[in-house]
Amino acid sequence: MNYFKTGLLLAVMTALFGVVGLMIGGEAGMLIALVIAAGTNVYAYWNSDKLALRAHAAREVDEASAPEFVAMVRELAQRAGLPMPKVYIIDNPQPNAFATGRNPENAAVAATTGLMRMLSREELAGVMAHELAHVKSRDTLIMTVSATIAGALSTLAQFGFFFGGRGDNRPHPFIMLAMMILAPMAAMLIQMAISRSREYVADRMGAEICGNPLWLSSALEKIAGGVARIPNENAERHPATASMFIINPLRREAMDNMFSTHPDTANRIAALEDLARQMGIGGMSARAGAAAPAAAPVRRGHAGPPPGAPWAGGRAGRRRGPWG
């Protein structure tokens, strides 16, 4: 995502702050809200990644605490031509992952324990390559900043509903209620417009980084199934961060329309399988390292950690990386 679009998004969300402030406290309220918005923009630029990681209780890992997972990310980052990002693990049973950071030099990638238990080594490589694609495209800044501002805007609108104005200066309760609902919704729609288009691009770039689109397509189907079954309480408490994840972590799966934060998973899988055909790559089982005949369809739905997964402990008998 280029800097012009980032600036445009921040400007629109800042304007929303002003509108909410105007409805809460007139011109004085608008000025106060704009000052808050400016401060939020600056704070979010420097700290939105830390806020997102803290919201999901992510813990940083290194070669000592998660050697094979960190080695996988390192090799993928080298293939993508990126600096080594910080690596985090989120203790959450729902399979999911996201990337954050204001630029590639200050980036971080995070995966849940549920993701690491459910996916094969190849599928996990596809997911982390997707997240590194976001870093390479510099979408991480706009998504983490927009998540921070959307959350702040929602808080401001709720504050205005309960405490805004006094006596004759207080807007009609129905207007305040509409503002409390519509202001965060407007911010969410802006996030959606950006998020949906960037997922397709990151899918393609991630497939090129890891070398096989079918690894990511198989992972996406498993993640979608896991999200449908397993709640993510931190994501439910911080819904503004939903657009950062590879698949929407909220348990109200949306259709592929203007109101969904992510493209329909089936459409993403179809695009990846089409890319695999263009690259001359045949089908591959969802089980780690089991190559299917070239004409065979991709088989999915094999849950549980496969033998040789990079988080199982020990290194004997396994390849150094999932791509060679």
PDB file of C-alpha atoms in Angstrom:
ATOM      1  CA  MET A   1       0.000   0.000   0.000  1.00  0.00           C
ATOM      2  CA  ASN A   2       1.646   3.265  -1.050  1.00  0.00           C
ATOM      3  CA  TYR A   3       2.069   6.347   1.114  1.00  0.00           C
ATOM      4  CA  PHE A   4      -0.589   8.345  -0.769  1.00  0.00           C
ATOM      5  CA  LYS A   5      -3.297   5.810   0.079  1.00  0.00           C
ATOM      6  CA  THR A   6      -2.058   5.647   3.657  1.00  0.00           C
ATOM      7  CA  GLY A   7      -2.314   9.433   3.947  1.00  0.00           C
ATOM      8  CA  LEU A   8      -5.761   9.449   2.343  1.00  0.00           C
ATOM      9  CA  LEU A   9      -7.058   6.832   4.770  1.00  0.00           C
ATOM     10  CA  LEU A  10      -5.726   8.709   7.769  1.00  0.00           C
ATOM     11  CA  ALA A  11      -7.242  11.953   6.463  1.00  0.00           C
ATOM     12  CA  VAL A  12     -10.689  10.372   6.062  1.00  0.00           C
ATOM     13  CA  MET A  13     -10.583   8.823   9.512  1.00  0.00           C
ATOM     14  CA  THR A  14      -9.402  12.118  10.976  1.00  0.00           C
ATOM     15  CA  ALA A  15     -12.373  13.822   9.335  1.00  0.00           C
ATOM     16  CA  LEU A  16     -14.645  11.238  10.969  1.00  0.00           C
ATOM     17  CA  PHE A  17     -13.202  12.229  14.325  1.00  0.00           C
ATOM     18  CA  GLY A  18     -14.131  15.842  13.551  1.00  0.00           C
ATOM     19  CA  VAL A  19     -17.701  14.935  12.590  1.00  0.00           C
ATOM     20  CA  VAL A  20     -18.201  12.922  15.773  1.00  0.00           C
ATOM     21  CA  GLY A  21     -16.716  15.762  17.836  1.00  0.00           C
ATOM     22  CA  LEU A  22     -19.023  18.274  16.140  1.00  0.00           C
ATOM     23  CA  MET A  23     -22.082  16.201  16.991  1.00  0.00           C
ATOM     24  CA  ILE A  24     -20.945  15.726  20.589  1.00  0.00           C
ATOM     25  CA  GLY A  25     -19.914  19.273  21.458  1.00  0.00           C
ATOM     26  CA  GLY A  26     -20.372  21.617  18.508  1.00  0.00           C
ATOM     27  CA  GLU A  27     -17.397  23.537  17.117  1.00  0.00           C
ATOM     28  CA  ALA A  28     -15.437  23.235  20.356  1.00  0.00           C
ATOM     29  CA  GLY A  29     -16.041  19.494  20.379  1.00  0.00           C
ATOM     30  CA  MET A  30     -14.892  19.259  16.767  1.00  0.00           C
ATOM     31  CA  LEU A  31     -11.629  21.067  17.542  1.00  0.00           C
ATOM     32  CA  ILE A  32     -10.985  18.837  20.551  1.00  0.00           C
ATOM     33  CA  ALA A  33     -11.740  15.731  18.493  1.00  0.00           C
ATOM     34  CA  LEU A  34      -9.381  16.850  15.715  1.00  0.00           C
ATOM     35  CA  VAL A  35      -6.608  17.405  18.240  1.00  0.00           C
ATOM     36  CA  ILE A  36      -7.270  13.912  19.631  1.00  0.00           C
ATOM     37  CA  ALA A  37      -7.263  12.519  16.078  1.00  0.00           C
ATOM     38  CA  ALA A  38      -3.939  14.168  15.271  1.00  0.00           C
ATOM     39  CA  GLY A  39      -2.419  12.773  18.446  1.00  0.00           C
ATOM     40  CA  THR A  40      -3.872   9.344  17.694  1.00  0.00           C
ATOM     41  CA  ASN A  41      -2.385   9.407  14.194  1.00  0.00           C
ATOM     42  CA  VAL A  42       1.083  10.184  15.503  1.00  0.00           C
ATOM     43  CA  TYR A  43       0.816   7.679  18.333  1.00  0.00           C
ATOM     44  CA  ALA A  44      -0.570   4.987  16.019  1.00  0.00           C
ATOM     45  CA  TYR A  45       2.242   5.475  13.495  1.00  0.00           C
ATOM     46  CA  TRP A  46       4.863   4.697  16.123  1.00  0.00           C
ATOM     47  CA  ASN A  47       2.972   2.317  18.404  1.00  0.00           C
ATOM     48  CA  SER A  48       0.120   0.611  16.517  1.00  0.00           C
ATOM     49  CA  ASP A  49       2.174  -2.562  16.053  1.00  0.00           C
ATOM     50  CA  LYS A  50       2.827  -2.809  19.792  1.00  0.00           C
ATOM     51  CA  LEU A  51      -0.860  -2.216  20.531  1.00  0.00           C
ATOM     52  CA  ALA A  52      -1.942  -4.963  18.134  1.00  0.00           C
ATOM     53  CA  LEU A  53       0.538  -7.462  19.543  1.00  0.00           C
ATOM     54  CA  ARG A  54      -0.409  -6.564  23.113  1.00  0.00           C
ATOM     55  CA  ALA A  55      -4.139  -6.854  22.331  1.00  0.00           C
ATOM     56  CA  HIS A  56      -3.600 -10.476  21.322  1.00  0.00           C
ATOM     57  CA  ALA A  57      -1.112 -11.293  24.109  1.00  0.00           C
ATOM     58  CA  ALA A  58       1.615 -12.152  21.606  1.00  0.00           C
ATOM     59  CA  ARG A  59       4.979 -13.246  22.983  1.00  0.00           C
ATOM     60  CA  GLU A  60       8.212 -12.786  21.079  1.00  0.00           C
ATOM     61  CA  VAL A  61      10.230 -15.915  20.287  1.00  0.00           C
ATOM     62  CA  ASP A  62      13.758 -16.472  19.005  1.00  0.00           C
ATOM     63  CA  GLU A  63      16.098 -19.255  17.933  1.00  0.00           C
ATOM     64  CA  ALA A  64      16.306 -20.520  21.511  1.00  0.00           C
ATOM     65  CA  SER A  65      12.562 -20.717  22.229  1.00  0.00           C
ATOM     66  CA  ALA A  66      11.198 -21.639  18.764  1.00  0.00           C
ATOM     67  CA  PRO A  67      14.209 -22.569  16.604  1.00  0.00           C
ATOM     68  CA  GLU A  68      12.527 -24.159  13.604  1.00  0.00           C
ATOM     69  CA  PHE A  69       9.685 -21.669  13.343  1.00  0.00           C
ATOM     70  CA  VAL A  70      12.107 -18.735  13.512  1.00  0.00           C
ATOM     71  CA  ALA A  71      14.402 -20.442  10.978  1.00  0.00           C
ATOM     72  CA  MET A  72      11.448 -20.854   8.621  1.00  0.00           C
ATOM     73  CA  VAL A  73      10.565 -17.159   8.856  1.00  0.00           C
ATOM     74  CA  ARG A  74      14.217 -16.211   8.374  1.00  0.00           C
ATOM     75  CA  GLU A  75      14.562 -18.234   5.173  1.00  0.00           C
ATOM     76  CA  LEU A  76      11.287 -16.905   3.801  1.00  0.00           C
ATOM     77  CA  ALA A  77      12.353 -13.337   4.596  1.00  0.00           C
ATOM     78  CA  GLN A  78      15.613 -13.923   2.735  1.00  0.00           C
ATOM     79  CA  ARG A  79      13.694 -15.258  -0.262  1.00  0.00           C
ATOM     80  CA  ALA A  80      11.492 -12.143  -0.163  1.00  0.00           C
ATOM     81  CA  GLY A  81      14.493  -9.823   0.117  1.00  0.00           C
ATOM     82  CA  LEU A  82      13.332  -8.522   3.507  1.00  0.00           C
ATOM     83  CA  PRO A  83      15.083  -7.828   6.807  1.00  0.00           C
ATOM     84  CA  MET A  84      14.371 -10.440   9.448  1.00  0.00           C
ATOM     85  CA  PRO A  85      11.141  -9.438  11.230  1.00  0.00           C
ATOM     86  CA  LYS A  86      10.430 -10.037  14.889  1.00  0.00           C
ATOM     87  CA  VAL A  87       8.561 -13.306  15.377  1.00  0.00           C
ATOM     88  CA  TYR A  88       5.688 -13.758  17.817  1.00  0.00           C
ATOM     89  CA  ILE A  89       3.485 -16.634  18.922  1.00  0.00           C
ATOM     90  CA  ILE A  90      -0.051 -16.099  20.244  1.00  0.00           C
ATOM     91  CA  ASP A  91      -1.359 -18.662  22.706  1.00  0.00           C
ATOM     92  CA  ASN A  92      -4.773 -19.103  21.092  1.00  0.00           C
ATOM     93  CA  PRO A  93      -6.441 -22.295  19.812  1.00  0.00           C
ATOM     94  CA  GLN A  94      -7.915 -20.569  16.746  1.00  0.00           C
ATOM     95  CA  PRO A  95      -5.648 -21.000  13.695  1.00  0.00           C
ATOM     96  CA  ASN A  96      -4.663 -17.559  12.385  1.00  0.00           C
ATOM     97  CA  ALA A  97      -1.770 -15.174  11.749  1.00  0.00           C
ATOM     98  CA  PHE A  98      -1.046 -11.520  11.033  1.00  0.00           C
ATOM     99  CA  ALA A  99       1.813  -9.116  10.277  1.00  0.00           C
ATOM    100  CA  THR A 100       2.339  -5.653  11.685  1.00  0.00           C
ATOM    101  CA  GLY A 101       4.875  -2.824  11.753  1.00  0.00           C
ATOM    102  CA  ARG A 102       5.300   0.595  10.143  1.00  0.00           C
ATOM    103  CA  ASN A 103       7.912  -0.600   7.605  1.00  0.00           C
ATOM    104  CA  PRO A 104       9.956  -3.704   6.716  1.00  0.00           C
ATOM    105  CA  GLU A 105      12.740  -2.610   9.073  1.00  0.00           C
ATOM    106  CA  ASN A 106      10.308  -2.569  12.019  1.00  0.00           C
ATOM    107  CA  ALA A 107       8.032  -5.468  11.098  1.00  0.00           C
ATOM    108  CA  ALA A 108       6.695  -8.387  13.096  1.00  0.00           C
ATOM    109  CA  VAL A 109       4.834 -11.551  12.165  1.00  0.00           C
ATOM    110  CA  ALA A 110       2.632 -13.489  14.569  1.00  0.00           C
ATOM    111  CA  ALA A 111       1.044 -16.936  14.427  1.00  0.00           C
ATOM    112  CA  THR A 112      -1.312 -18.614  16.869  1.00  0.00           C
ATOM    113  CA  THR A 113      -0.541 -21.908  18.552  1.00  0.00           C
ATOM    114  CA  GLY A 114      -3.716 -23.225  16.934  1.00  0.00           C
ATOM    115  CA  LEU A 115      -2.265 -22.479  13.500  1.00  0.00           C
ATOM    116  CA  MET A 116       1.008 -24.204  14.313  1.00  0.00           C
ATOM    117  CA  ARG A 117      -0.755 -27.296  15.613  1.00  0.00           C
ATOM    118  CA  MET A 118      -3.152 -27.593  12.682  1.00  0.00           C
ATOM    119  CA  LEU A 119      -0.952 -26.968   9.636  1.00  0.00           C
ATOM    120  CA  SER A 120       1.747 -28.976   7.964  1.00  0.00           C
ATOM    121  CA  ARG A 121       5.222 -27.506   7.555  1.00  0.00           C
ATOM    122  CA  GLU A 122       4.515 -26.539   3.949  1.00  0.00           C
ATOM    123  CA  GLU A 123       1.164 -24.941   4.799  1.00  0.00           C
ATOM    124  CA  LEU A 124       2.721 -22.957   7.632  1.00  0.00           C
ATOM    125  CA  ALA A 125       5.400 -21.729   5.218  1.00  0.00           C
ATOM    126  CA  GLY A 126       2.654 -20.588   2.836  1.00  0.00           C
ATOM    127  CA  VAL A 127       0.899 -18.631   5.586  1.00  0.00           C
ATOM    128  CA  MET A 128       4.079 -16.941   6.838  1.00  0.00           C
ATOM    129  CA  ALA A 129       5.040 -16.106   3.252  1.00  0.00           C
ATOM    130  CA  HIS A 130       1.631 -14.432   2.884  1.00  0.00           C
ATOM    131  CA  GLU A 131       2.314 -12.333   5.980  1.00  0.00           C
ATOM    132  CA  LEU A 132       5.771 -11.387   4.718  1.00  0.00           C
ATOM    133  CA  ALA A 133       4.130 -10.322   1.456  1.00  0.00           C
ATOM    134  CA  HIS A 134       2.134  -7.783   3.477  1.00  0.00           C
ATOM    135  CA  VAL A 135       5.390  -6.529   4.957  1.00  0.00           C
ATOM    136  CA  LYS A 136       7.019  -6.303   1.520  1.00  0.00           C
ATOM    137  CA  SER A 137       4.007  -4.395   0.115  1.00  0.00           C
ATOM    138  CA  ARG A 138       4.029  -2.105   3.159  1.00  0.00           C
ATOM    139  CA  ASP A 139       0.354  -2.795   3.892  1.00  0.00           C
ATOM    140  CA  THR A 140       1.160  -3.438   7.553  1.00  0.00           C
ATOM    141  CA  LEU A 141       1.348   0.265   8.372  1.00  0.00           C
ATOM    142  CA  ILE A 142      -2.034   1.167   6.944  1.00  0.00           C
ATOM    143  CA  MET A 143      -3.810  -1.813   8.522  1.00  0.00           C
ATOM    144  CA  THR A 144      -2.341  -1.473  11.999  1.00  0.00           C
ATOM    145  CA  VAL A 145      -2.801   2.297  12.050  1.00  0.00           C
ATOM    146  CA  SER A 146      -6.349   2.055  10.727  1.00  0.00           C
ATOM    147  CA  ALA A 147      -7.156  -0.603  13.332  1.00  0.00           C
ATOM    148  CA  THR A 148      -5.909   1.710  16.089  1.00  0.00           C
ATOM    149  CA  ILE A 149      -7.832   4.713  14.788  1.00  0.00           C
ATOM    150  CA  ALA A 150     -11.007   2.710  14.186  1.00  0.00           C
ATOM    151  CA  GLY A 151     -10.880   1.468  17.776  1.00  0.00           C
ATOM    152  CA  ALA A 152     -10.319   5.005  19.075  1.00  0.00           C
ATOM    153  CA  LEU A 153     -13.175   6.335  16.954  1.00  0.00           C
ATOM    154  CA  SER A 154     -15.525   3.687  18.316  1.00  0.00           C
ATOM    155  CA  THR A 155     -14.520   4.645  21.864  1.00  0.00           C
ATOM    156  CA  LEU A 156     -15.067   8.340  21.136  1.00  0.00           C
ATOM    157  CA  ALA A 157     -18.531   7.673  19.673  1.00  0.00           C
ATOM    158  CA  GLN A 158     -19.534   5.609  22.700  1.00  0.00           C
ATOM    159  CA  PHE A 159     -18.197   8.291  25.050  1.00  0.00           C
ATOM    160  CA  GLY A 160     -20.264  10.888  23.197  1.00  0.00           C
ATOM    161  CA  PHE A 161     -23.421   8.809  23.542  1.00  0.00           C
ATOM    162  CA  PHE A 162     -23.123   8.573  27.313  1.00  0.00           C
ATOM    163  CA  PHE A 163     -21.480  11.887  28.196  1.00  0.00           C
ATOM    164  CA  GLY A 164     -21.793  14.219  25.217  1.00  0.00           C
ATOM    165  CA  GLY A 165     -23.457  17.593  25.728  1.00  0.00           C
ATOM    166  CA  ARG A 166     -25.678  18.820  28.503  1.00  0.00           C
ATOM    167  CA  GLY A 167     -29.227  20.090  28.517  1.00  0.00           C
ATOM    168  CA  ASP A 168     -30.194  21.901  25.313  1.00  0.00           C
ATOM    169  CA  ASN A 169     -26.722  21.377  23.886  1.00  0.00           C
ATOM    170  CA  ARG A 170     -27.037  17.619  23.948  1.00  0.00           C
ATOM    171  CA  PRO A 171     -28.061  16.092  20.572  1.00  0.00           C
ATOM    172  CA  HIS A 172     -31.211  14.024  20.388  1.00  0.00           C
ATOM    173  CA  PRO A 173     -30.613  10.532  21.850  1.00  0.00           C
ATOM    174  CA  PHE A 174     -31.535   8.880  18.541  1.00  0.00           C
ATOM    175  CA  ILE A 175     -28.939  10.998  16.746  1.00  0.00           C
ATOM    176  CA  MET A 176     -26.324  10.056  19.334  1.00  0.00           C
ATOM    177  CA  LEU A 177     -27.247   6.376  19.021  1.00  0.00           C
ATOM    178  CA  ALA A 178     -26.986   6.578  15.232  1.00  0.00           C
ATOM    179  CA  MET A 179     -23.586   8.234  15.558  1.00  0.00           C
ATOM    180  CA  MET A 180     -22.370   5.564  17.974  1.00  0.00           C
ATOM    181  CA  ILE A 181     -23.277   2.902  15.389  1.00  0.00           C
ATOM    182  CA  LEU A 182     -22.500   4.653  12.108  1.00  0.00           C
ATOM    183  CA  ALA A 183     -19.153   6.278  12.945  1.00  0.00           C
ATOM    184  CA  PRO A 184     -17.348   2.997  13.727  1.00  0.00           C
ATOM    185  CA  MET A 185     -19.144   1.393  10.772  1.00  0.00           C
ATOM    186  CA  ALA A 186     -17.781   4.067   8.435  1.00  0.00           C
ATOM    187  CA  ALA A 187     -14.271   3.436   9.745  1.00  0.00           C
ATOM    188  CA  MET A 188     -14.813  -0.298   9.294  1.00  0.00           C
ATOM    189  CA  LEU A 189     -15.935   0.173   5.672  1.00  0.00           C
ATOM    190  CA  ILE A 190     -12.728   2.077   4.933  1.00  0.00           C
ATOM    191  CA  GLN A 191     -10.734  -0.787   6.434  1.00  0.00           C
ATOM    192  CA  MET A 192     -12.701  -3.300   4.370  1.00  0.00           C
ATOM    193  CA  ALA A 193     -12.081  -1.511   1.080  1.00  0.00           C
ATOM    194  CA  ILE A 194      -8.342  -1.648   1.672  1.00  0.00           C
ATOM    195  CA  SER A 195      -8.184  -5.096   3.242  1.00  0.00           C
ATOM    196  CA  ARG A 196     -10.065  -7.036   0.575  1.00  0.00           C
ATOM    197  CA  SER A 197      -7.880  -5.953  -2.347  1.00  0.00           C
ATOM    198  CA  ARG A 198      -4.634  -6.445  -0.443  1.00  0.00           C
ATOM    199  CA  GLU A 199      -5.414 -10.051   0.477  1.00  0.00           C
ATOM    200  CA  TYR A 200      -5.450 -11.193  -3.158  1.00  0.00           C
ATOM    201  CA  VAL A 201      -2.143  -9.426  -3.801  1.00  0.00           C
ATOM    202  CA  ALA A 202      -0.567 -10.910  -0.668  1.00  0.00           C
ATOM    203  CA  ASP A 203      -1.818 -14.390  -1.611  1.00  0.00           C
ATOM    204  CA  ARG A 204      -0.074 -14.158  -4.981  1.00  0.00           C
ATOM    205  CA  MET A 205       3.123 -12.660  -3.590  1.00  0.00           C
ATOM    206  CA  GLY A 206       3.184 -15.153  -0.722  1.00  0.00           C
ATOM    207  CA  ALA A 207       2.824 -18.040  -3.170  1.00  0.00           C
ATOM    208  CA  GLU A 208       5.778 -16.709  -5.134  1.00  0.00           C
ATOM    209  CA  ILE A 209       7.869 -16.315  -1.980  1.00  0.00           C
ATOM    210  CA  CYS A 210       7.298 -19.860  -0.703  1.00  0.00           C
ATOM    211  CA  GLY A 211       7.299 -21.342  -4.208  1.00  0.00           C
ATOM    212  CA  ASN A 212       3.999 -23.238  -4.209  1.00  0.00           C
ATOM    213  CA  PRO A 213       0.503 -21.642  -4.253  1.00  0.00           C
ATOM    214  CA  LEU A 214      -1.086 -24.941  -3.192  1.00  0.00           C
ATOM    215  CA  TRP A 215       0.576 -24.795   0.219  1.00  0.00           C
ATOM    216  CA  LEU A 216      -1.266 -21.568   0.949  1.00  0.00           C
ATOM    217  CA  SER A 217      -4.564 -22.664  -0.623  1.00  0.00           C
ATOM    218  CA  SER A 218      -4.597 -25.797   1.533  1.00  0.00           C
ATOM    219  CA  ALA A 219      -3.762 -23.712   4.606  1.00  0.00           C
ATOM    220  CA  LEU A 220      -6.566 -21.236   3.903  1.00  0.00           C
ATOM    221  CA  GLU A 221      -9.192 -23.965   3.847  1.00  0.00           C
ATOM    222  CA  LYS A 222      -7.966 -25.417   7.130  1.00  0.00           C
ATOM    223  CA  ILE A 223      -7.837 -21.974   8.750  1.00  0.00           C
ATOM    224  CA  ALA A 224     -11.350 -21.115   7.569  1.00  0.00           C
ATOM    225  CA  GLY A 225     -12.659 -24.363   9.036  1.00  0.00           C
ATOM    226  CA  GLY A 226     -10.865 -23.717  12.314  1.00  0.00           C
ATOM    227  CA  VAL A 227     -12.141 -20.150  12.591  1.00  0.00           C
ATOM    228  CA  ALA A 228     -15.707 -21.367  12.077  1.00  0.00           C
ATOM    229  CA  ARG A 229     -15.356 -23.815  14.992  1.00  0.00           C
ATOM    230  CA  ILE A 230     -13.027 -22.069  17.419  1.00  0.00           C
ATOM    231  CA  PRO A 231     -13.662 -18.621  18.926  1.00  0.00           C
ATOM    232  CA  ASN A 232     -10.953 -15.996  19.371  1.00  0.00           C
ATOM    233  CA  GLU A 233     -11.886 -14.049  22.494  1.00  0.00           C
ATOM    234  CA  ASN A 234      -9.167 -11.422  22.072  1.00  0.00           C
ATOM    235  CA  ALA A 235     -10.318 -10.708  18.524  1.00  0.00           C
ATOM    236  CA  GLU A 236     -13.920 -10.410  19.702  1.00  0.00           C
ATOM    237  CA  ARG A 237     -12.787  -7.860  22.310  1.00  0.00           C
ATOM    238  CA  HIS A 238     -10.757  -5.959  19.681  1.00  0.00           C
ATOM    239  CA  PRO A 239     -12.799  -6.274  16.449  1.00  0.00           C
ATOM    240  CA  ALA A 240     -10.927  -3.361  14.817  1.00  0.00           C
ATOM    241  CA  THR A 241      -7.925  -5.691  14.457  1.00  0.00           C
ATOM    242  CA  ALA A 242      -9.876  -8.316  12.466  1.00  0.00           C
ATOM    243  CA  SER A 243      -8.734  -7.020   9.078  1.00  0.00           C
ATOM    244  CA  MET A 244      -5.090  -7.648  10.016  1.00  0.00           C
ATOM    245  CA  PHE A 245      -5.478 -11.441  10.121  1.00  0.00           C
ATOM    246  CA  ILE A 246      -5.073 -13.769   7.152  1.00  0.00           C
ATOM    247  CA  ILE A 247      -8.728 -14.805   7.659  1.00  0.00           C
ATOM    248  CA  ASN A 248     -11.308 -12.830   9.647  1.00  0.00           C
ATOM    249  CA  PRO A 249     -11.048 -14.195  13.209  1.00  0.00           C
ATOM    250  CA  LEU A 250     -14.562 -13.107  14.202  1.00  0.00           C
ATOM    251  CA  ARG A 251     -17.157 -15.863  14.231  1.00  0.00           C
ATOM    252  CA  ARG A 252     -19.630 -14.195  11.921  1.00  0.00           C
ATOM    253  CA  GLU A 253     -18.342 -15.325   8.570  1.00  0.00           C
ATOM    254  CA  ALA A 254     -19.317 -12.822   5.877  1.00  0.00           C
ATOM    255  CA  MET A 255     -20.019 -13.420   2.229  1.00  0.00           C
ATOM    256  CA  ASP A 256     -17.824 -11.989  -0.509  1.00  0.00           C
ATOM    257  CA  ASN A 257     -19.524  -8.608  -0.655  1.00  0.00           C
ATOM    258  CA  MET A 258     -18.867  -5.004   0.329  1.00  0.00           C
ATOM    259  CA  PHE A 259     -19.470  -5.757   3.994  1.00  0.00           C
ATOM    260  CA  SER A 260     -16.773  -8.426   4.444  1.00  0.00           C
ATOM    261  CA  THR A 261     -13.296  -7.618   5.720  1.00  0.00           C
ATOM    262  CA  HIS A 262     -11.746 -10.387   3.635  1.00  0.00           C
ATOM    263  CA  PRO A 263     -12.484 -11.908   0.210  1.00  0.00           C
ATOM    264  CA  ASP A 264     -14.391 -15.166   0.223  1.00  0.00           C
ATOM    265  CA  THR A 265     -11.971 -17.978   1.075  1.00  0.00           C
ATOM    266  CA  ALA A 266     -13.206 -20.154  -1.799  1.00  0.00           C
ATOM    267  CA  ASN A 267     -12.417 -17.352  -4.241  1.00  0.00           C
ATOM    268  CA  ARG A 268      -8.920 -16.976  -2.803  1.00  0.00           C
ATOM    269  CA  ILE A 269      -8.327 -20.722  -3.057  1.00  0.00           C
ATOM    270  CA  ALA A 270      -9.542 -20.750  -6.657  1.00  0.00           C
ATOM    271  CA  ALA A 271      -7.174 -17.901  -7.532  1.00  0.00           C
ATOM    272  CA  LEU A 272      -4.247 -19.734  -5.941  1.00  0.00           C
ATOM    273  CA  GLU A 273      -5.060 -22.987  -7.716  1.00  0.00           C
ATOM    274  CA  ASP A 274      -5.236 -21.083 -11.005  1.00  0.00           C
ATOM    275  CA  LEU A 275      -1.835 -19.568 -10.229  1.00  0.00           C
ATOM    276  CA  ALA A 276      -0.467 -23.055  -9.511  1.00  0.00           C
ATOM    277  CA  ARG A 277      -1.651 -24.214 -12.941  1.00  0.00           C
ATOM    278  CA  GLN A 278       0.040 -21.211 -14.541  1.00  0.00           C
ATOM    279  CA  MET A 279       3.253 -22.138 -12.698  1.00  0.00           C
ATOM    280  CA  GLY A 280       2.935 -25.756 -13.838  1.00  0.00           C
ATOM    281  CA  ILE A 281       2.514 -27.069 -10.287  1.00  0.00           C
ATOM    282  CA  GLY A 282       0.335 -30.133  -9.779  1.00  0.00           C
ATOM    283  CA  GLY A 283      -1.790 -31.170  -6.812  1.00  0.00           C
ATOM    284  CA  MET A 284      -0.379 -31.710  -3.355  1.00  0.00           C
ATOM    285  CA  SER A 285      -1.816 -33.337  -0.283  1.00  0.00           C
ATOM    286  CA  ALA A 286      -2.527 -31.217   2.744  1.00  0.00           C
ATOM    287  CA  ARG A 287      -0.304 -33.590   4.726  1.00  0.00           C
ATOM    288  CA  ALA A 288       3.259 -32.413   5.170  1.00  0.00           C
ATOM    289  CA  GLY A 289       5.562 -33.335   2.341  1.00  0.00           C
ATOM    290  CA  ALA A 290       3.160 -35.767   0.606  1.00  0.00           C
ATOM    291  CA  ALA A 291       3.203 -34.920  -3.071  1.00  0.00           C
ATOM    292  CA  ALA A 292       0.240 -36.091  -5.115  1.00  0.00           C
ATOM    293  CA  PRO A 293       0.372 -37.010  -8.807  1.00  0.00           C
ATOM    294  CA  ALA A 294       0.389 -33.995 -11.073  1.00  0.00           C
ATOM    295  CA  ALA A 295      -3.197 -34.509 -12.194  1.00  0.00           C
ATOM    296  CA  ALA A 296      -4.605 -35.223  -8.754  1.00  0.00           C
ATOM    297  CA  PRO A 297      -6.800 -32.662  -7.000  1.00  0.00           C
ATOM    298  CA  VAL A 298      -5.670 -30.901  -3.860  1.00  0.00           C
ATOM    299  CA  ARG A 299      -6.871 -32.834  -0.807  1.00  0.00           C
ATOM    300  CA  ARG A 300      -7.653 -30.811   2.293  1.00  0.00           C
ATOM    301  CA  GLY A 301      -9.160 -31.159   5.724  1.00  0.00           C
ATOM    302  CA  HIS A 302      -6.431 -33.211   7.456  1.00  0.00           C
ATOM    303  CA  ALA A 303      -6.446 -31.619  10.909  1.00  0.00           C
ATOM    304  CA  GLY A 304      -3.858 -32.122  13.607  1.00  0.00           C
ATOM    305  CA  PRO A 305      -0.087 -31.671  13.673  1.00  0.00           C
ATOM    306  CA  PRO A 306       1.602 -33.854  11.032  1.00  0.00           C
ATOM    307  CA  PRO A 307       4.842 -35.760  11.590  1.00  0.00           C
ATOM    308  CA  GLY A 308       7.860 -33.547  11.074  1.00  0.00           C
ATOM    309  CA  ALA A 309       6.082 -30.271  11.809  1.00  0.00           C
ATOM    310  CA  PRO A 310       8.555 -27.482  12.677  1.00  0.00           C
ATOM    311  CA  TRP A 311       7.136 -27.071  16.195  1.00  0.00           C
ATOM    312  CA  ALA A 312       7.244 -30.760  17.181  1.00  0.00           C
ATOM    313  CA  GLY A 313      10.752 -30.583  18.648  1.00  0.00           C
ATOM    314  CA  GLY A 314      13.984 -32.124  17.369  1.00  0.00           C
ATOM    315  CA  ARG A 315      15.537 -31.768  13.930  1.00  0.00           C
ATOM    316  CA  ALA A 316      16.602 -35.211  12.825  1.00  0.00           C
ATOM    317  CA  GLY A 317      15.318 -36.424   9.510  1.00  0.00           C
ATOM    318  CA  ARG A 318      13.710 -33.155   8.460  1.00  0.00           C
ATOM    319  CA  ARG A 319      14.585 -30.740   5.721  1.00  0.00           C
ATOM    320  CA  ARG A 320      16.137 -27.457   6.708  1.00  0.00           C
ATOM    321  CA  GLY A 321      13.366 -25.523   4.966  1.00  0.00           C
ATOM    322  CA  PRO A 322      10.012 -26.393   3.391  1.00  0.00           C
ATOM    323  CA  TRP A 323      11.055 -25.252  -0.109  1.00  0.00           C
ATOM    324  CA  GLY A 324      14.187 -27.240  -0.852  1.00  0.00           C
TER     325      GLY A 324
END
